mmCIF file of C-alpha atoms in Angstrom:
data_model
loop_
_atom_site.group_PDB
_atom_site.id
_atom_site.type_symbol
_atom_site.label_atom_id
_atom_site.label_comp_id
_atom_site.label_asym_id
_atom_site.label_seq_id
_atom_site.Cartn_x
_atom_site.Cartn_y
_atom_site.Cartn_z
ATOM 1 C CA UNK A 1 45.290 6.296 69.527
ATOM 2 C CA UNK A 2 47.818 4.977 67.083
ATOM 3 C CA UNK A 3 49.675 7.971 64.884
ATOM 4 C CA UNK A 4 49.494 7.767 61.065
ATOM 5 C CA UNK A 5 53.184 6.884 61.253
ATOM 6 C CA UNK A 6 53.016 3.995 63.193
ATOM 7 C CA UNK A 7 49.919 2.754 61.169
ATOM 8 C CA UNK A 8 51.123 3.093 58.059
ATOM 9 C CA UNK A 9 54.592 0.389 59.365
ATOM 10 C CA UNK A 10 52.362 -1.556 61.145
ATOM 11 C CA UNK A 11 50.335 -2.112 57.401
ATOM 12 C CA UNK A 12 53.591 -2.389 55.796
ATOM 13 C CA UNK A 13 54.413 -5.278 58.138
ATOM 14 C CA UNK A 14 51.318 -6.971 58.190
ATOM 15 C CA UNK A 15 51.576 -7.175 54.356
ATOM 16 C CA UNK A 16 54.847 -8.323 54.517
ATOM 17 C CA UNK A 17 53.766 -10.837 56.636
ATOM 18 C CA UNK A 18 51.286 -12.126 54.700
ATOM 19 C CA UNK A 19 53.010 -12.334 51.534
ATOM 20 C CA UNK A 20 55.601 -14.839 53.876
ATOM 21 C CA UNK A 21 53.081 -16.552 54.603
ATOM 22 C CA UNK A 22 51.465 -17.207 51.254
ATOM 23 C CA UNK A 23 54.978 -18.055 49.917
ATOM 24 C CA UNK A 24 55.239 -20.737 52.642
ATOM 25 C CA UNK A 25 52.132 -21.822 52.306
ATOM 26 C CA UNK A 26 52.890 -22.313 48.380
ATOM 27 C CA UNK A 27 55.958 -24.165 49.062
ATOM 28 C CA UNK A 28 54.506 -26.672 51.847
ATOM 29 C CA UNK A 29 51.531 -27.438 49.842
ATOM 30 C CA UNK A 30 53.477 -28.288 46.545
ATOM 31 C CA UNK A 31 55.779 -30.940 48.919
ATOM 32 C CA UNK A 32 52.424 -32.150 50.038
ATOM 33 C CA UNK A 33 51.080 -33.055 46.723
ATOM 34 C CA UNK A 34 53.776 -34.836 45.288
ATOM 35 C CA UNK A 35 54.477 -36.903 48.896
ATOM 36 C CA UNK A 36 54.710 -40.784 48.369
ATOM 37 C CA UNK A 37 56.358 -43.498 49.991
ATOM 38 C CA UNK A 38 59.420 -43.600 48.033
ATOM 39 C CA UNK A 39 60.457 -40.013 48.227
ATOM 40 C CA UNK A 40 59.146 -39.992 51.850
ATOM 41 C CA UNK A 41 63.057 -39.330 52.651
ATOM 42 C CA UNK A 42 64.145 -36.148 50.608
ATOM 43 C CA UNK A 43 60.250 -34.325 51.175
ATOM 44 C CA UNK A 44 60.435 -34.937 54.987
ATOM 45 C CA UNK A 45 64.434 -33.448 54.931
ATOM 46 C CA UNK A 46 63.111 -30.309 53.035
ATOM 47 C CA UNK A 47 60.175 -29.982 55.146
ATOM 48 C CA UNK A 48 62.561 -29.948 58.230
ATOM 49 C CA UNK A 49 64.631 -27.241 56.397
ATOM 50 C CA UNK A 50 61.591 -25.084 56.005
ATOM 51 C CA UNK A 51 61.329 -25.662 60.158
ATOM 52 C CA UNK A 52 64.440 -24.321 60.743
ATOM 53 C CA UNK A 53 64.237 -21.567 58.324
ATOM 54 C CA UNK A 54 60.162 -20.424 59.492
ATOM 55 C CA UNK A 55 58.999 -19.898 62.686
ATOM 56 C CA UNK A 56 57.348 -23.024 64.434
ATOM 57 C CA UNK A 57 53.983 -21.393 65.052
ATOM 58 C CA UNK A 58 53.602 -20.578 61.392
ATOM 59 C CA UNK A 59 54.941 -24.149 60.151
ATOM 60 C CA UNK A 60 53.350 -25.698 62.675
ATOM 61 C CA UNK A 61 49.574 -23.665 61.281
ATOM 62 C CA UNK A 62 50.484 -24.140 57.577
ATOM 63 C CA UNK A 63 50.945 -28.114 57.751
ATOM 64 C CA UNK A 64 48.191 -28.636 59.970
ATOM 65 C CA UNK A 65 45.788 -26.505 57.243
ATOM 66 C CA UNK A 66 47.088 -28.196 54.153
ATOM 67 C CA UNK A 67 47.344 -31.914 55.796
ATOM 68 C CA UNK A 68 43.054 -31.355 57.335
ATOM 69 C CA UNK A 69 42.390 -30.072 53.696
ATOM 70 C CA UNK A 70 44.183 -33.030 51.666
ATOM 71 C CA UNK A 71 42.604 -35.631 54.207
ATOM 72 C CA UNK A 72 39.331 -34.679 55.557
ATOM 73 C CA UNK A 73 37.269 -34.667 52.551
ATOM 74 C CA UNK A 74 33.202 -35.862 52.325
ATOM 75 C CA UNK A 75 34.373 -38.944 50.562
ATOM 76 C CA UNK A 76 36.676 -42.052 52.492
ATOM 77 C CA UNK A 77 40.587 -41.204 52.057
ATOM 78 C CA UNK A 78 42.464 -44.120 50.733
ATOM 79 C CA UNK A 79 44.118 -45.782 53.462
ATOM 80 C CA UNK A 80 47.758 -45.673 52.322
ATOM 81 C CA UNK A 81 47.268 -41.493 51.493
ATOM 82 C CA UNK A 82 46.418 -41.125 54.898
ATOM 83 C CA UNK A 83 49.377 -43.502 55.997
ATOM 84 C CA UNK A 84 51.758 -41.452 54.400
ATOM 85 C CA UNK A 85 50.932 -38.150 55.536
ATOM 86 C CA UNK A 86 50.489 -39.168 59.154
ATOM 87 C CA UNK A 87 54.193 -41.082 58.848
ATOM 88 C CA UNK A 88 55.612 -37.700 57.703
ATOM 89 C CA UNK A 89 53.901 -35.717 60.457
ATOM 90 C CA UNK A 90 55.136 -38.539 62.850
ATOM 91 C CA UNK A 91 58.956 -38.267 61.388
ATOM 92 C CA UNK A 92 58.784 -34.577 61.899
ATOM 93 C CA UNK A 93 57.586 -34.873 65.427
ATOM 94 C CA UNK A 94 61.036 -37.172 66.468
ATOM 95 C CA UNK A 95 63.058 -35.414 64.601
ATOM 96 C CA UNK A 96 61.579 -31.521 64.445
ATOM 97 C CA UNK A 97 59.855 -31.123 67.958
ATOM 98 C CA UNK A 98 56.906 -32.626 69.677
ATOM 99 C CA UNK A 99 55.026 -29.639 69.432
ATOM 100 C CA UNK A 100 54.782 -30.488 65.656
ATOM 101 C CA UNK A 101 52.516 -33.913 65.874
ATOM 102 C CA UNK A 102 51.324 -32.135 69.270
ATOM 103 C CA UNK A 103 49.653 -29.597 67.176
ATOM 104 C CA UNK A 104 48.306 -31.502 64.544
ATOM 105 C CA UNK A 105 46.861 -33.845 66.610
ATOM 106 C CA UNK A 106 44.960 -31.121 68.274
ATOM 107 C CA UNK A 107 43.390 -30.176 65.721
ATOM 108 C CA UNK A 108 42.419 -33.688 64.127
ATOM 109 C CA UNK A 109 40.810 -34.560 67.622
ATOM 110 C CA UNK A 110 38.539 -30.724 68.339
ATOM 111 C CA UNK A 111 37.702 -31.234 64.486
ATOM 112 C CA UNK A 112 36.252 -35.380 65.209
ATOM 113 C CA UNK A 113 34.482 -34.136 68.377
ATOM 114 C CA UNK A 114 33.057 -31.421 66.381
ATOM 115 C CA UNK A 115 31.582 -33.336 63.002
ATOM 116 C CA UNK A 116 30.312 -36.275 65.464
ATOM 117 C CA UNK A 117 28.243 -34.287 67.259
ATOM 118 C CA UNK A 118 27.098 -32.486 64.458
ATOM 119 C CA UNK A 119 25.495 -35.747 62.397
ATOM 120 C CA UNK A 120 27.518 -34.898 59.307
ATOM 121 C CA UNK A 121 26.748 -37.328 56.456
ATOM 122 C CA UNK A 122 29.840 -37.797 54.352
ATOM 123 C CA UNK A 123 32.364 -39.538 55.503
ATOM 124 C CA UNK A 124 34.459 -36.921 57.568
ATOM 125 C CA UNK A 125 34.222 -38.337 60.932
ATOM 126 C CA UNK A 126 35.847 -41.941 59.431
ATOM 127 C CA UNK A 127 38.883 -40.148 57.424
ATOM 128 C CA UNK A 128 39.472 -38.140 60.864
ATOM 129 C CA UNK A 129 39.318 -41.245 63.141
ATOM 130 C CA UNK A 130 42.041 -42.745 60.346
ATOM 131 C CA UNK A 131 44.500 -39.671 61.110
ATOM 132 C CA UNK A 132 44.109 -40.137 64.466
ATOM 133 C CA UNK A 133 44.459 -44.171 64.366
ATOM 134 C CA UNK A 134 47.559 -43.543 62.234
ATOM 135 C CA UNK A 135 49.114 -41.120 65.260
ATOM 136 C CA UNK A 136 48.511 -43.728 67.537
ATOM 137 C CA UNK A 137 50.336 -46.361 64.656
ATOM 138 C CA UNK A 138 53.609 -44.639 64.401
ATOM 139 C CA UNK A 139 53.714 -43.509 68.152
ATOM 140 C CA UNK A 140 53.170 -39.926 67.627
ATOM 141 C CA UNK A 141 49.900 -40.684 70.635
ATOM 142 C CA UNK A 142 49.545 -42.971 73.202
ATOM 143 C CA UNK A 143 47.153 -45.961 73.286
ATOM 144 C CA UNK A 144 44.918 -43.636 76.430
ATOM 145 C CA UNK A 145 43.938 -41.451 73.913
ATOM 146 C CA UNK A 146 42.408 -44.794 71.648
ATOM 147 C CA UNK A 147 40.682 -46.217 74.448
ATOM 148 C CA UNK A 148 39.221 -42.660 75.554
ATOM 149 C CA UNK A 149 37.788 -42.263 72.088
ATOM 150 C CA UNK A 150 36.705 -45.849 72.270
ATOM 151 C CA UNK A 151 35.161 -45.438 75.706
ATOM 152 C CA UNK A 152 32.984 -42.210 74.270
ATOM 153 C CA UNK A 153 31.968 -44.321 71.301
ATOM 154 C CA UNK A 154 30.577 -47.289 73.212
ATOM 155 C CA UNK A 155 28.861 -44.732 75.526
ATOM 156 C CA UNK A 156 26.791 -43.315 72.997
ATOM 157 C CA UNK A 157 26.656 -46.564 71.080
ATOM 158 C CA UNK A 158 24.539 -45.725 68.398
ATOM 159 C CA UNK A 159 24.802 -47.401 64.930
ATOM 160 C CA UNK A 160 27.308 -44.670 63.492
ATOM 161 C CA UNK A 161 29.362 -44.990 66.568
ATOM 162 C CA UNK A 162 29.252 -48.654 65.964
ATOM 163 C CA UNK A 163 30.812 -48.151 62.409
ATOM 164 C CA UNK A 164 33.231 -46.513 64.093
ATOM 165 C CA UNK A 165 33.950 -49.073 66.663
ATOM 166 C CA UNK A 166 34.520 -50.953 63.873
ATOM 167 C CA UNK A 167 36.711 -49.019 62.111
ATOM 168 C CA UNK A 168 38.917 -48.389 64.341
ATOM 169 C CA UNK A 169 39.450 -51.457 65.714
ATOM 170 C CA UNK A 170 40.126 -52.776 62.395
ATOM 171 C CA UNK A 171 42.637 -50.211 62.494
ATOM 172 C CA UNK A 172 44.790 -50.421 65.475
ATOM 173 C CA UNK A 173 43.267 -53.415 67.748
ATOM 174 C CA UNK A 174 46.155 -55.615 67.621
ATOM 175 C CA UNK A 175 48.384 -52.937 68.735
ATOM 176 C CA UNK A 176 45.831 -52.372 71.640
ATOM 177 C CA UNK A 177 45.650 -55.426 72.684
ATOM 178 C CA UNK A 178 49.414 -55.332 72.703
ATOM 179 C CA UNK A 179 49.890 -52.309 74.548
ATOM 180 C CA UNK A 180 47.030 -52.323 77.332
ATOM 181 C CA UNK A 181 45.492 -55.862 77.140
ATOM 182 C CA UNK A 182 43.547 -55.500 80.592
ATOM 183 C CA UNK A 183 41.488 -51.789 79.256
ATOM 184 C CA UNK A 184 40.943 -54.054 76.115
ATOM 185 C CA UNK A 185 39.395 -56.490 78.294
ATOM 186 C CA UNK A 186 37.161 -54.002 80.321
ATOM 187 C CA UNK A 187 36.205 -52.044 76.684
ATOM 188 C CA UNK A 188 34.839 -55.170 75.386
ATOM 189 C CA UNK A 189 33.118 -56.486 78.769
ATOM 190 C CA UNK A 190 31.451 -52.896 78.426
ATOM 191 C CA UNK A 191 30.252 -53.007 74.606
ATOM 192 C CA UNK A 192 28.803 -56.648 75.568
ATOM 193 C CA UNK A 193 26.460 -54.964 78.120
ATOM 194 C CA UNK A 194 25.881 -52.405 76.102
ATOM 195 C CA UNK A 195 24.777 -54.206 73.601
ATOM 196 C CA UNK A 196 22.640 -56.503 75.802
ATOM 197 C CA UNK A 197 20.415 -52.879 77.230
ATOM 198 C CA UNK A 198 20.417 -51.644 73.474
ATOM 199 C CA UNK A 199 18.776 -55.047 71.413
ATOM 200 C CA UNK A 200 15.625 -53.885 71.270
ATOM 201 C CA UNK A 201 16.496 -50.547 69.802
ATOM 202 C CA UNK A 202 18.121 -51.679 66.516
ATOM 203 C CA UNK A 203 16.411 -53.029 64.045
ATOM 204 C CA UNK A 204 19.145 -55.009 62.732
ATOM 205 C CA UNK A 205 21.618 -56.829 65.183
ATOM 206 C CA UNK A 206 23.964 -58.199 62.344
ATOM 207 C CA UNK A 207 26.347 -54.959 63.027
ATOM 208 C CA UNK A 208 26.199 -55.466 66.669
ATOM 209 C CA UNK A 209 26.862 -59.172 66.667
ATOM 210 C CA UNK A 210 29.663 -58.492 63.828
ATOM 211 C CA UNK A 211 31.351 -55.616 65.949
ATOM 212 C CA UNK A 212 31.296 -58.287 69.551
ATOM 213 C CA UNK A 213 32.676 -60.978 67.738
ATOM 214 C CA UNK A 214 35.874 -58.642 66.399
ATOM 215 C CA UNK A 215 36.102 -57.984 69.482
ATOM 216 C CA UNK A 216 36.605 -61.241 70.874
ATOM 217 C CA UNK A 217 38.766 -62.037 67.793
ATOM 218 C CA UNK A 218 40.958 -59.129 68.852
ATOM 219 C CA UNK A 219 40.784 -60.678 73.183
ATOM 220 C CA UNK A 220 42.032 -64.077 71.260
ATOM 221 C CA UNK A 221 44.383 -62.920 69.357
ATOM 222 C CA UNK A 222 42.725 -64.255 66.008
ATOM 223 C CA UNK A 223 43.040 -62.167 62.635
ATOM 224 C CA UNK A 224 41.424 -64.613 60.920
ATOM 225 C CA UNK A 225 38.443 -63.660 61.747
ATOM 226 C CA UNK A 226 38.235 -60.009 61.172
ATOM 227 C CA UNK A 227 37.882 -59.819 56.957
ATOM 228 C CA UNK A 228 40.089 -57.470 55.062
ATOM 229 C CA UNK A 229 42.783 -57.308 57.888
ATOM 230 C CA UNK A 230 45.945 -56.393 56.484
ATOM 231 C CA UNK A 231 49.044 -55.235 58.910
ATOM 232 C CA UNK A 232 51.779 -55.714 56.441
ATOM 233 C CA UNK A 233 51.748 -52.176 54.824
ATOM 234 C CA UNK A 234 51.771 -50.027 58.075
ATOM 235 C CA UNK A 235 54.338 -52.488 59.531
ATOM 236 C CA UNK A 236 56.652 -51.287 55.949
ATOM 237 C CA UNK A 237 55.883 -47.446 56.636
ATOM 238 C CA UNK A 238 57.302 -48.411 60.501
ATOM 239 C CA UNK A 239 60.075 -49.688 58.874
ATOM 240 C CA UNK A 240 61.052 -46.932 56.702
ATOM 241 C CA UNK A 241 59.961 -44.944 60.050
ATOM 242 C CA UNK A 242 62.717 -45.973 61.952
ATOM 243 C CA UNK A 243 65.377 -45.347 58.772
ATOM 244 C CA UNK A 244 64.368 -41.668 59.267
ATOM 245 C CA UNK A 245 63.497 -40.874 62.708
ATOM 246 C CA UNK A 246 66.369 -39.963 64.889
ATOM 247 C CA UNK A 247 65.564 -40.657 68.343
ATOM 248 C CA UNK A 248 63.665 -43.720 69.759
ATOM 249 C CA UNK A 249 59.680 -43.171 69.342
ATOM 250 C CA UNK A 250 58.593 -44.210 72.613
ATOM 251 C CA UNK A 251 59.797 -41.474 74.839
ATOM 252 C CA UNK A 252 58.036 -38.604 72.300
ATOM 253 C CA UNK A 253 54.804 -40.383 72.317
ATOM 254 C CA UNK A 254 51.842 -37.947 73.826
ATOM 255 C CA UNK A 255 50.384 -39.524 76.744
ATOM 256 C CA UNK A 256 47.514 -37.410 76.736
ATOM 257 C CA UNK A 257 43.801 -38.088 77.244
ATOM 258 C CA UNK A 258 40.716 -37.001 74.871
ATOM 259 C CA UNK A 259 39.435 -34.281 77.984
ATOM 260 C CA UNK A 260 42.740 -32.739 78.060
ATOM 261 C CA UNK A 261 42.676 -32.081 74.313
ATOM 262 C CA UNK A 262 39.204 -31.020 74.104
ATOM 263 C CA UNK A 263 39.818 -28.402 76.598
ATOM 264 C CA UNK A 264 42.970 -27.322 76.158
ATOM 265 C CA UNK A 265 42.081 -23.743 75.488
ATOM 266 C CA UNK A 266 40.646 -23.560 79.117
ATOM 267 C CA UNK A 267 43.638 -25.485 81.434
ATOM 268 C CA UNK A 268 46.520 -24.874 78.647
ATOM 269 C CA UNK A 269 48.798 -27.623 76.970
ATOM 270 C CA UNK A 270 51.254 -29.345 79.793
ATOM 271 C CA UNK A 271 51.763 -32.075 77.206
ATOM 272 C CA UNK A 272 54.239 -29.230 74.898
ATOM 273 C CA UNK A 273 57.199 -28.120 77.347
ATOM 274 C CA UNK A 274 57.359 -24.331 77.014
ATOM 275 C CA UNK A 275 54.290 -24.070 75.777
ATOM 276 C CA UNK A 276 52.508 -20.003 76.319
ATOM 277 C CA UNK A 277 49.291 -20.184 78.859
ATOM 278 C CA UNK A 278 47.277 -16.825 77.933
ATOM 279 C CA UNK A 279 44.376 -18.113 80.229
ATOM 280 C CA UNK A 280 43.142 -17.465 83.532
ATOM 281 C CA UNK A 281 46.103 -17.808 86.176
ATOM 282 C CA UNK A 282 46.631 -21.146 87.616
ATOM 283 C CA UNK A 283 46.886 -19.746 90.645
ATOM 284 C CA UNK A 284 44.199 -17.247 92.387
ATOM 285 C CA UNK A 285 45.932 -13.799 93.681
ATOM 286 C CA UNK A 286 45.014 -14.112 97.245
ATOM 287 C CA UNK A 287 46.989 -17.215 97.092
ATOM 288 C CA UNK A 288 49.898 -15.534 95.301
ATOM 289 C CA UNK A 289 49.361 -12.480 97.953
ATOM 290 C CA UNK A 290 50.229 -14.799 100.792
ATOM 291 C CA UNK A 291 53.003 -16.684 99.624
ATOM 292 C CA UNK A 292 54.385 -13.407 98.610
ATOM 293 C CA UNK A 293 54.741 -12.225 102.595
ATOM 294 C CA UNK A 294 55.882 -15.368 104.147
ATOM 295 C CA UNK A 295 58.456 -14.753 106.584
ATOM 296 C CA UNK A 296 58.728 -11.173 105.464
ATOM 297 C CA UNK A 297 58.480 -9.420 109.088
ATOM 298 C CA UNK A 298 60.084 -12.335 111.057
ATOM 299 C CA UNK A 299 63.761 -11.106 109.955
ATOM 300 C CA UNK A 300 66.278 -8.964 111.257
ATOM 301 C CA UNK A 301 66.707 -5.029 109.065
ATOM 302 C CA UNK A 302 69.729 -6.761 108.629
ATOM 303 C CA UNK A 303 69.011 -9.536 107.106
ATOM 304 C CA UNK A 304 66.580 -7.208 104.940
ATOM 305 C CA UNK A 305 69.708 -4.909 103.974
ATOM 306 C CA UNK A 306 71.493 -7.613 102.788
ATOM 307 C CA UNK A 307 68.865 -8.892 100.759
ATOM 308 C CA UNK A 308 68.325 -4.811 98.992
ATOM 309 C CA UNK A 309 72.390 -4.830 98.966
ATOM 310 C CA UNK A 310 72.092 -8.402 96.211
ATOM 311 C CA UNK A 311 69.213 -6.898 94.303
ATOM 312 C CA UNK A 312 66.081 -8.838 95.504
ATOM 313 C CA UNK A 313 63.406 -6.970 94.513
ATOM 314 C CA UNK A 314 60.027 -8.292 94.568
ATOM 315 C CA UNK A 315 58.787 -9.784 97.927
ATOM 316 C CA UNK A 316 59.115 -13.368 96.369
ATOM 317 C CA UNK A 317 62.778 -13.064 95.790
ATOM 318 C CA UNK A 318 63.354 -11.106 99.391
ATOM 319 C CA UNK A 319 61.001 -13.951 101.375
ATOM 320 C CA UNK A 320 63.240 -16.892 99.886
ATOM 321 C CA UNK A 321 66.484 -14.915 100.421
ATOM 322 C CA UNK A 322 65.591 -14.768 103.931
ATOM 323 C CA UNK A 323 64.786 -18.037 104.426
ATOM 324 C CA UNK A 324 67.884 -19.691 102.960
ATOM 325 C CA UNK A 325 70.186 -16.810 104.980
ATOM 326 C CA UNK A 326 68.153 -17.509 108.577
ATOM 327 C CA UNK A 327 68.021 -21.431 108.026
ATOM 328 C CA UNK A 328 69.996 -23.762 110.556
ATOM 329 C CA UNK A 329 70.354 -26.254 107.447
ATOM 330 C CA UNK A 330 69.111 -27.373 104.068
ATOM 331 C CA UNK A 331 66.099 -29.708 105.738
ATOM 332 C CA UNK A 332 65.054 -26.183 107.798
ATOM 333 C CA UNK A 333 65.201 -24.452 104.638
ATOM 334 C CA UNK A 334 63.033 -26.605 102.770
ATOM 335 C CA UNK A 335 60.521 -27.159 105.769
ATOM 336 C CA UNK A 336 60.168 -23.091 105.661
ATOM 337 C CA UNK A 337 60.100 -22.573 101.747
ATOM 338 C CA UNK A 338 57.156 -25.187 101.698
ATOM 339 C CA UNK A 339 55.412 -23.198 104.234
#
């Protein structure tokens, strides 16, 4: 039972709350629409204002909503729009937290899994894989993600997923082949057999044949041969990157793999330090139980007075008070404490 009194603040506060909300929402969104390249700078300094001025969770929800509504869209996103609203997202994951591309990238990567399995027509599934691609450009993700996205595609290797080879290669293979030349190797030896098991169930092999040979283009190191290639204007957002970012990107990049995003809900988010876990415990109770009464029982009432005299009050806190007071030295200690 909750009394009228209480009810009535508690509606007072959730309308409050919702009216900061909307206002934040209204501010974020009108940065978003009028985000470029050239005033990249003062719209990613204001954004980190409204960071420091909002609570993370709420920032963090807003700019994921407003980026997945300007970018995932039925129709293909123009490649530099999606540049520059992944380079923003990247500059306020150095600079903000990591929980900020961390978030965002979450939701890019249940929302892809989703729409391929779901054999959406428009063009969804390509403007999501170009988020994700662009994460991976400006080192908000690292290239295990890529090749576990990759790896699922040439699995199912079907003519979307195909298209989607494609794309993405076209996208970020040089940088693959840069970072992790040997799982390049071992993707492509894959899609060839593949593709040898699967001729007879296309009709047309020219997409197959197209999608081996940019392959081996990318193994060779070639960009001749893959048409419409065109590095230089991700290699000038990574420029401006590095004018605004202040700390090095490689030590914030996410090393984390497509099953540990899918299922984050169920095993939590180690990739975010300090992140809540409102799951099942880690740790079953009878295991808890038992650690809980190690060498309680083996020690003197003295020993145990002591411990009640400096305020250790839960079993845990007593057993490990007794075992650094009864120790003959620091190696004894820690041979008990594992125990």
């Amino acid at each position: 039972y909750v009394p009228p009194q209480v009810r009535k603040s508690q509606e007072i506060l959730d309308d409050k709350k919702r009216e900061e909300l909307g206002r934040l929402k209204k501010m974020v969104n009108g940065l978003i629409n009028r985000l470029s390249e050239p005033n990249l700078p003062s719209i990613s300094g204001q954004m980190e204002d409204l960071y420091m001025a909002n609570s993370r969770k709420d920032m963090n929800e807003t700019l994921t909503d407003i980026l997945m509504n300007a970018c995932v869209t039925a129709v293909a996103m123009p490649s530099r729009l999606m540049m520059e609203h992944v380079l923003l997202v990247s500059i306020l994951h150095h600079n903000v937290g990591v929980e900020v591309g961390a978030h965002f990238l979450e939701a890019v990567v249940k929302k892809f899994d989703e729409i391929c399995k779901s054999d959406a027509e428009g063009k969804e599934c390509e403007n999501l894989l170009a988020l994700i691609a662009h994460l991976y450009n400006f080192h908000v993700v690292h290239s295990l993600l890529i090749f576990d996205i990759l790896k699922q595609l040439v699995s199912a290797f079907t003519e979307k997923e195909i298209e989607l080879i494609l794309f993405l290669l076209k996208n970020v293979g040089f940088s693959l082949r840069k970072d992790d030349a040997l799982a390049l190797k071992e993707l492509i030896t894959e899609a060839q057999r593949k593709a040898n098991t699967a001729e007879k169930k296309f009709q047309d092999q020219t997409r197959v044949r197209f999608m081996l040979e940019t392959m081996l283009a990318l193994r060779n190191n070639d960009m001749r041969k893959i048409p419409g290639y065109d590095p230089e204007p991700v290699e000038r957002l990574r420029k401006l990157q590095r004018t605004l970012v202040r700390s090095s990107g490689k030590e914030t990049q996410l090393r984390v793999s497509l099953e540990s995003l899918l299922s984050a809900d169920q095993v939590g988010r180690w990739w975010i330090v300090g992140s809540s876990w409102s799951g099942a415990p880690m740790i079953n109770d009878t295991n808890k139980k038992t650690q809980q009464k190690l060498h309680i029982g083996k020690v003197s009432s003295k020993i145990m007075e002591l411990a009640r005299k400096q305020r250790m009050n839960t079993d845990i806190r007593r057993s490990i008070f007794c075992v650094l007071m009864t120790s003959e030295d620091f190696l004894d200690a820690f041979e008990k404490l594992l125990g």
